[in-house]
XYZ file of N, CA and C in Angstrom:
342
model
N -22.139 -65.423 69.945
C -21.636 -64.611 70.462
C -22.156 -64.294 71.732
N -21.312 -63.442 72.769
C -22.258 -63.122 73.474
C -21.754 -62.040 74.454
N -21.730 -61.125 75.102
C -21.976 -60.192 75.842
C -21.247 -60.401 77.456
N -19.968 -60.157 77.172
C -19.237 -60.496 78.727
C -19.634 -58.857 79.745
N -19.506 -58.969 80.855
C -19.610 -57.772 81.610
C -18.086 -57.292 82.192
N -17.727 -55.919 81.793
C -16.114 -55.990 82.108
C -16.062 -54.352 82.571
N -15.345 -54.307 82.954
C -14.792 -52.843 83.205
C -14.002 -52.114 82.234
N -14.724 -51.109 81.820
C -13.189 -50.245 80.837
C -12.558 -49.358 81.687
N -11.101 -49.295 81.599
C -10.339 -48.574 82.486
C -10.030 -47.143 80.683
N -10.070 -46.527 81.809
C -8.889 -44.773 80.581
C -8.058 -44.490 81.346
N -6.676 -44.303 81.309
C -5.669 -43.007 81.628
C -5.870 -42.019 80.602
N -4.584 -41.421 80.990
C -4.655 -40.352 80.225
C -2.934 -40.067 80.561
N -2.206 -40.183 79.901
C -0.639 -40.324 80.384
C -0.038 -39.552 79.567
N 1.155 -38.874 79.622
C 1.691 -37.796 79.131
C 3.052 -39.239 78.105
N 3.107 -38.618 77.011
C 3.798 -39.915 76.136
C 5.063 -40.615 76.013
N 5.885 -39.818 76.490
C 7.217 -40.126 77.375
C 7.126 -41.390 78.394
N 5.992 -41.437 79.121
C 5.696 -42.153 80.126
C 4.399 -43.120 79.482
N 4.382 -43.303 78.537
C 3.231 -44.354 78.227
C 3.687 -45.809 78.451
N 5.049 -45.904 78.037
C 5.398 -47.489 78.005
C 5.749 -47.891 79.251
N 6.332 -46.821 80.025
C 6.548 -47.873 81.532
C 5.460 -47.811 82.338
N 3.773 -46.579 82.289
C 2.952 -47.212 82.445
C 2.585 -48.695 81.811
N 2.451 -48.662 80.790
C 1.888 -50.016 79.886
C 2.821 -51.321 80.862
N 4.018 -50.744 80.988
C 4.424 -52.431 81.257
C 4.106 -52.367 82.700
N 3.886 -51.564 83.772
C 3.252 -51.864 84.897
C 2.080 -52.140 85.485
N 1.464 -51.660 84.645
C 0.003 -52.385 83.838
C 0.205 -53.653 83.715
N 1.033 -54.018 82.962
C 1.167 -55.585 82.794
C 1.683 -56.355 83.714
N 2.820 -55.467 84.237
C 3.123 -56.469 85.357
C 2.024 -56.932 86.967
N 1.172 -56.198 86.630
C 0.074 -56.344 87.267
C -0.966 -57.351 87.098
N -1.276 -57.250 85.808
C -2.637 -58.225 85.332
C -1.915 -58.781 83.741
N -2.216 -59.488 82.937
C -2.322 -59.574 82.033
C -3.504 -59.619 81.131
N -4.658 -58.896 81.421
C -5.733 -58.121 80.945
C -6.400 -58.954 79.860
N -6.348 -60.294 80.243
C -7.095 -61.210 79.728
C -8.400 -61.065 79.623
N -8.992 -61.083 78.701
C -10.426 -60.721 78.186
C -10.863 -61.272 77.010
N -11.873 -61.742 76.810
C -12.303 -62.537 75.165
C -11.087 -63.055 74.228
N -10.700 -63.932 75.079
C -10.032 -64.686 74.347
C -8.126 -64.626 73.595
N -8.229 -63.015 74.765
C -6.710 -62.340 74.306
C -6.152 -62.064 75.885
N -4.807 -61.396 75.682
C -4.223 -60.969 77.097
C -3.615 -59.556 76.342
N -3.066 -58.781 76.920
C -2.444 -57.957 76.684
C -3.144 -56.653 75.860
N -4.557 -56.609 76.105
C -5.426 -55.992 75.189
C -5.488 -54.689 75.496
N -4.786 -53.669 74.531
C -4.942 -52.050 75.335
C -5.128 -51.322 74.223
N -5.796 -50.164 73.470
C -6.260 -49.424 73.178
C -5.004 -48.059 73.535
N -4.730 -47.406 71.985
C -4.071 -46.077 72.291
C -4.536 -44.999 71.709
N -4.628 -43.662 72.150
C -5.558 -42.851 70.656
C -4.386 -41.211 71.048
N -3.483 -41.124 70.477
C -2.911 -40.008 70.413
C -2.601 -39.350 69.197
N -2.200 -37.551 69.179
C -1.776 -37.276 70.127
C -3.532 -36.551 70.629
N -2.531 -35.834 71.934
C -3.779 -35.072 72.635
C -3.456 -34.108 73.707
N -4.616 -33.144 73.900
C -3.673 -32.363 74.883
C -4.434 -32.690 76.329
N -4.104 -31.602 77.325
C -5.096 -31.928 78.846
C -4.177 -30.709 79.543
N -5.051 -30.480 79.788
C -5.431 -28.869 80.524
C -5.518 -28.808 82.472
N -4.257 -27.782 83.035
C -4.934 -27.932 84.508
C -4.476 -26.856 85.080
N -5.132 -26.246 86.318
C -4.398 -25.609 86.909
C -3.832 -26.068 88.396
N -3.208 -26.465 88.981
C -3.097 -26.604 90.092
C -3.502 -25.698 91.606
N -3.849 -26.166 92.283
C -4.538 -25.220 93.638
C -3.155 -25.017 94.305
N -3.496 -23.842 95.284
C -2.283 -23.266 96.374
C -1.510 -24.199 96.554
N -2.411 -25.804 97.942
C -2.132 -26.397 98.057
C -1.017 -27.645 97.700
N -1.469 -27.529 96.424
C -1.028 -28.677 95.882
C 0.448 -28.560 95.291
N 1.522 -29.664 95.348
C 2.604 -29.435 94.242
C 2.782 -29.993 93.025
N 2.429 -29.522 91.511
C 1.985 -29.993 90.486
C 3.806 -30.654 90.136
N 3.296 -32.042 89.086
C 4.413 -32.611 88.883
C 5.487 -31.364 87.479
N 4.261 -31.098 86.913
C 4.910 -29.718 85.800
C 3.831 -28.528 85.961
N 4.725 -27.401 85.900
C 3.909 -25.900 86.841
C 4.482 -25.448 88.163
N 3.739 -24.629 87.970
C 2.822 -24.417 89.844
C 2.227 -23.841 90.138
N 1.815 -24.769 91.303
C 0.347 -23.638 91.679
C 0.257 -22.609 91.265
N -1.148 -22.565 90.315
C -1.858 -21.219 90.094
C -1.432 -21.137 89.071
N -0.637 -21.762 87.861
C 0.130 -21.793 86.766
C -0.678 -22.624 85.571
N -1.418 -22.032 85.028
C -2.174 -23.301 83.660
C -1.175 -23.913 82.807
N -1.163 -25.184 82.919
C -0.509 -26.048 82.129
C -1.335 -26.925 81.221
N -0.675 -26.822 79.719
C -1.476 -27.334 78.961
C -0.200 -28.391 78.512
N -0.426 -30.107 78.329
C 0.893 -30.816 78.015
C 0.204 -31.916 77.075
N 0.711 -32.318 75.662
C 0.515 -33.442 75.372
C 0.228 -34.786 75.723
N -0.744 -35.511 75.915
C -1.072 -36.974 76.391
C -2.072 -37.623 75.698
N -1.447 -38.854 75.765
C -2.481 -39.843 75.497
C -3.462 -40.455 75.741
N -3.930 -41.586 75.524
C -5.550 -41.779 75.984
C -5.308 -43.615 76.356
N -4.940 -43.984 77.008
C -4.953 -45.367 77.237
C -6.073 -46.185 77.500
N -6.288 -47.123 77.083
C -7.386 -47.771 77.628
C -7.714 -48.981 77.784
N -8.235 -49.991 78.400
C -8.008 -51.248 78.380
C -9.171 -51.899 79.230
N -9.547 -53.773 79.060
C -10.621 -53.828 79.583
C -10.367 -55.361 80.409
N -11.213 -55.428 81.399
C -11.045 -56.595 82.188
C -12.408 -57.152 82.685
N -12.655 -58.932 82.897
C -13.316 -58.997 83.777
C -14.609 -58.370 85.093
N -15.036 -57.883 85.431
C -15.596 -57.203 86.156
C -15.732 -57.920 87.831
N -14.229 -57.871 88.306
C -13.880 -57.990 89.867
C -12.854 -57.049 90.339
N -13.742 -56.867 91.093
C -13.494 -55.463 91.652
C -12.262 -55.198 92.820
N -11.595 -56.540 93.054
C -10.185 -56.839 93.824
C -8.952 -56.468 92.579
N -9.783 -57.473 91.381
C -8.609 -57.118 90.152
C -8.426 -55.708 89.813
N -9.322 -54.954 90.045
C -9.863 -53.492 88.874
C -8.940 -52.478 90.436
N -9.121 -53.202 91.770
C -8.303 -52.444 92.514
C -6.889 -52.472 92.652
N -6.653 -53.705 92.517
C -5.053 -53.925 92.424
C -4.172 -53.289 90.604
N -4.908 -53.031 89.664
C -4.754 -52.355 88.491
C -4.664 -50.807 88.847
N -5.628 -50.553 89.578
C -5.460 -48.955 89.785
C -4.617 -48.555 90.861
N -3.685 -49.156 91.830
C -3.197 -49.205 92.638
C -1.714 -49.661 92.592
N -1.565 -50.431 91.844
C -0.415 -51.320 91.654
C 0.439 -50.931 90.228
N -0.964 -51.314 89.407
C -0.662 -51.202 88.090
C -0.663 -49.369 87.766
N -1.241 -48.503 87.669
C -1.521 -47.645 87.795
C -1.024 -46.105 88.036
N -1.141 -46.237 89.299
C -0.914 -45.120 90.714
C 0.506 -45.705 90.804
N 1.471 -46.715 90.768
C 2.309 -46.808 91.097
C 3.556 -46.675 89.951
N 2.927 -46.499 88.577
C 3.947 -45.859 87.655
C 3.433 -44.921 86.624
N 2.434 -43.932 87.468
C 2.204 -42.931 86.694
C 2.996 -41.861 87.190
N 3.665 -40.854 86.280
C 4.126 -39.882 86.394
C 3.739 -38.072 87.126
N 2.330 -38.544 87.379
C 1.465 -37.540 88.236
C 0.984 -38.457 89.546
N 0.608 -36.883 90.215
C 0.475 -36.662 91.830
C -0.583 -37.365 91.523
N -2.010 -37.048 90.867
C -3.471 -37.810 90.399
C -3.576 -38.047 89.361
N -3.794 -39.419 89.013
C -3.422 -39.196 87.306
C -5.137 -39.273 86.730
N -5.692 -39.259 85.670
C -6.929 -38.815 85.167
C -6.954 -40.340 84.778
N -8.072 -41.090 86.186
C -8.050 -42.555 85.620
C -9.842 -42.427 85.856
N -10.285 -42.917 84.259
C -11.980 -43.509 84.547
C -12.494 -44.384 84.680
N -13.535 -45.149 85.229
C -13.709 -46.493 85.140
C -14.799 -46.277 84.684
N -16.092 -47.302 84.055
C -17.095 -47.960 83.867
C -17.496 -49.092 83.345
N -18.728 -49.783 83.551
C -19.233 -50.755 83.391
C -19.165 -50.813 82.497
N -19.675 -52.284 81.180
C -20.073 -51.771 80.234
C -19.678 -53.344 79.618
N -19.883 -53.624 78.455
C -19.769 -55.448 78.144
C -19.206 -55.348 76.661
N -18.311 -56.377 76.406
C -17.227 -56.611 75.778
C -17.689 -58.167 74.817
N -17.661 -58.101 73.547
C -18.273 -59.265 72.861
C -17.086 -60.403 72.713
N -17.599 -61.273 73.006
C -16.893 -62.170 72.768
C -17.484 -64.127 72.252
N -17.047 -64.952 71.998
C -16.859 -66.025 70.944
C -17.996 -67.139 71.823
C-alpha cells in the first residue's frame, strides 16, 4: 500500500439538486483514483445558513434575510492535477450547482492505493 497525493473536494448542495450535480461532475470527470471511478461520499442531513448582502441576489430568500436550508455534503477525490481540478470546479460544479456561489472546499491530502 502507498499513499497517492490527491485533491479532496467537498461541496454542499440542496438535496433536491444532488443527483443533477453528481451527473454534472461525472460528465466532466470519471473521478478515477485508486483503481476505482465514480467514487463519491454523501453525508446528510445537514443545514446551511447564510444572509445575503445588499448587492446580492440570492437563489433562496432576500438580501438581508437569514436563510437556513437543508444541505448534503458531497465529497470526492482526484489525483493532484490543477487543470483537472479547474475543469471540475468550473464545468462540473459551478455549471450544475443551483447557488450563485457554491460552498466548495478543496484540500490536498493523500489517498491509500494498492
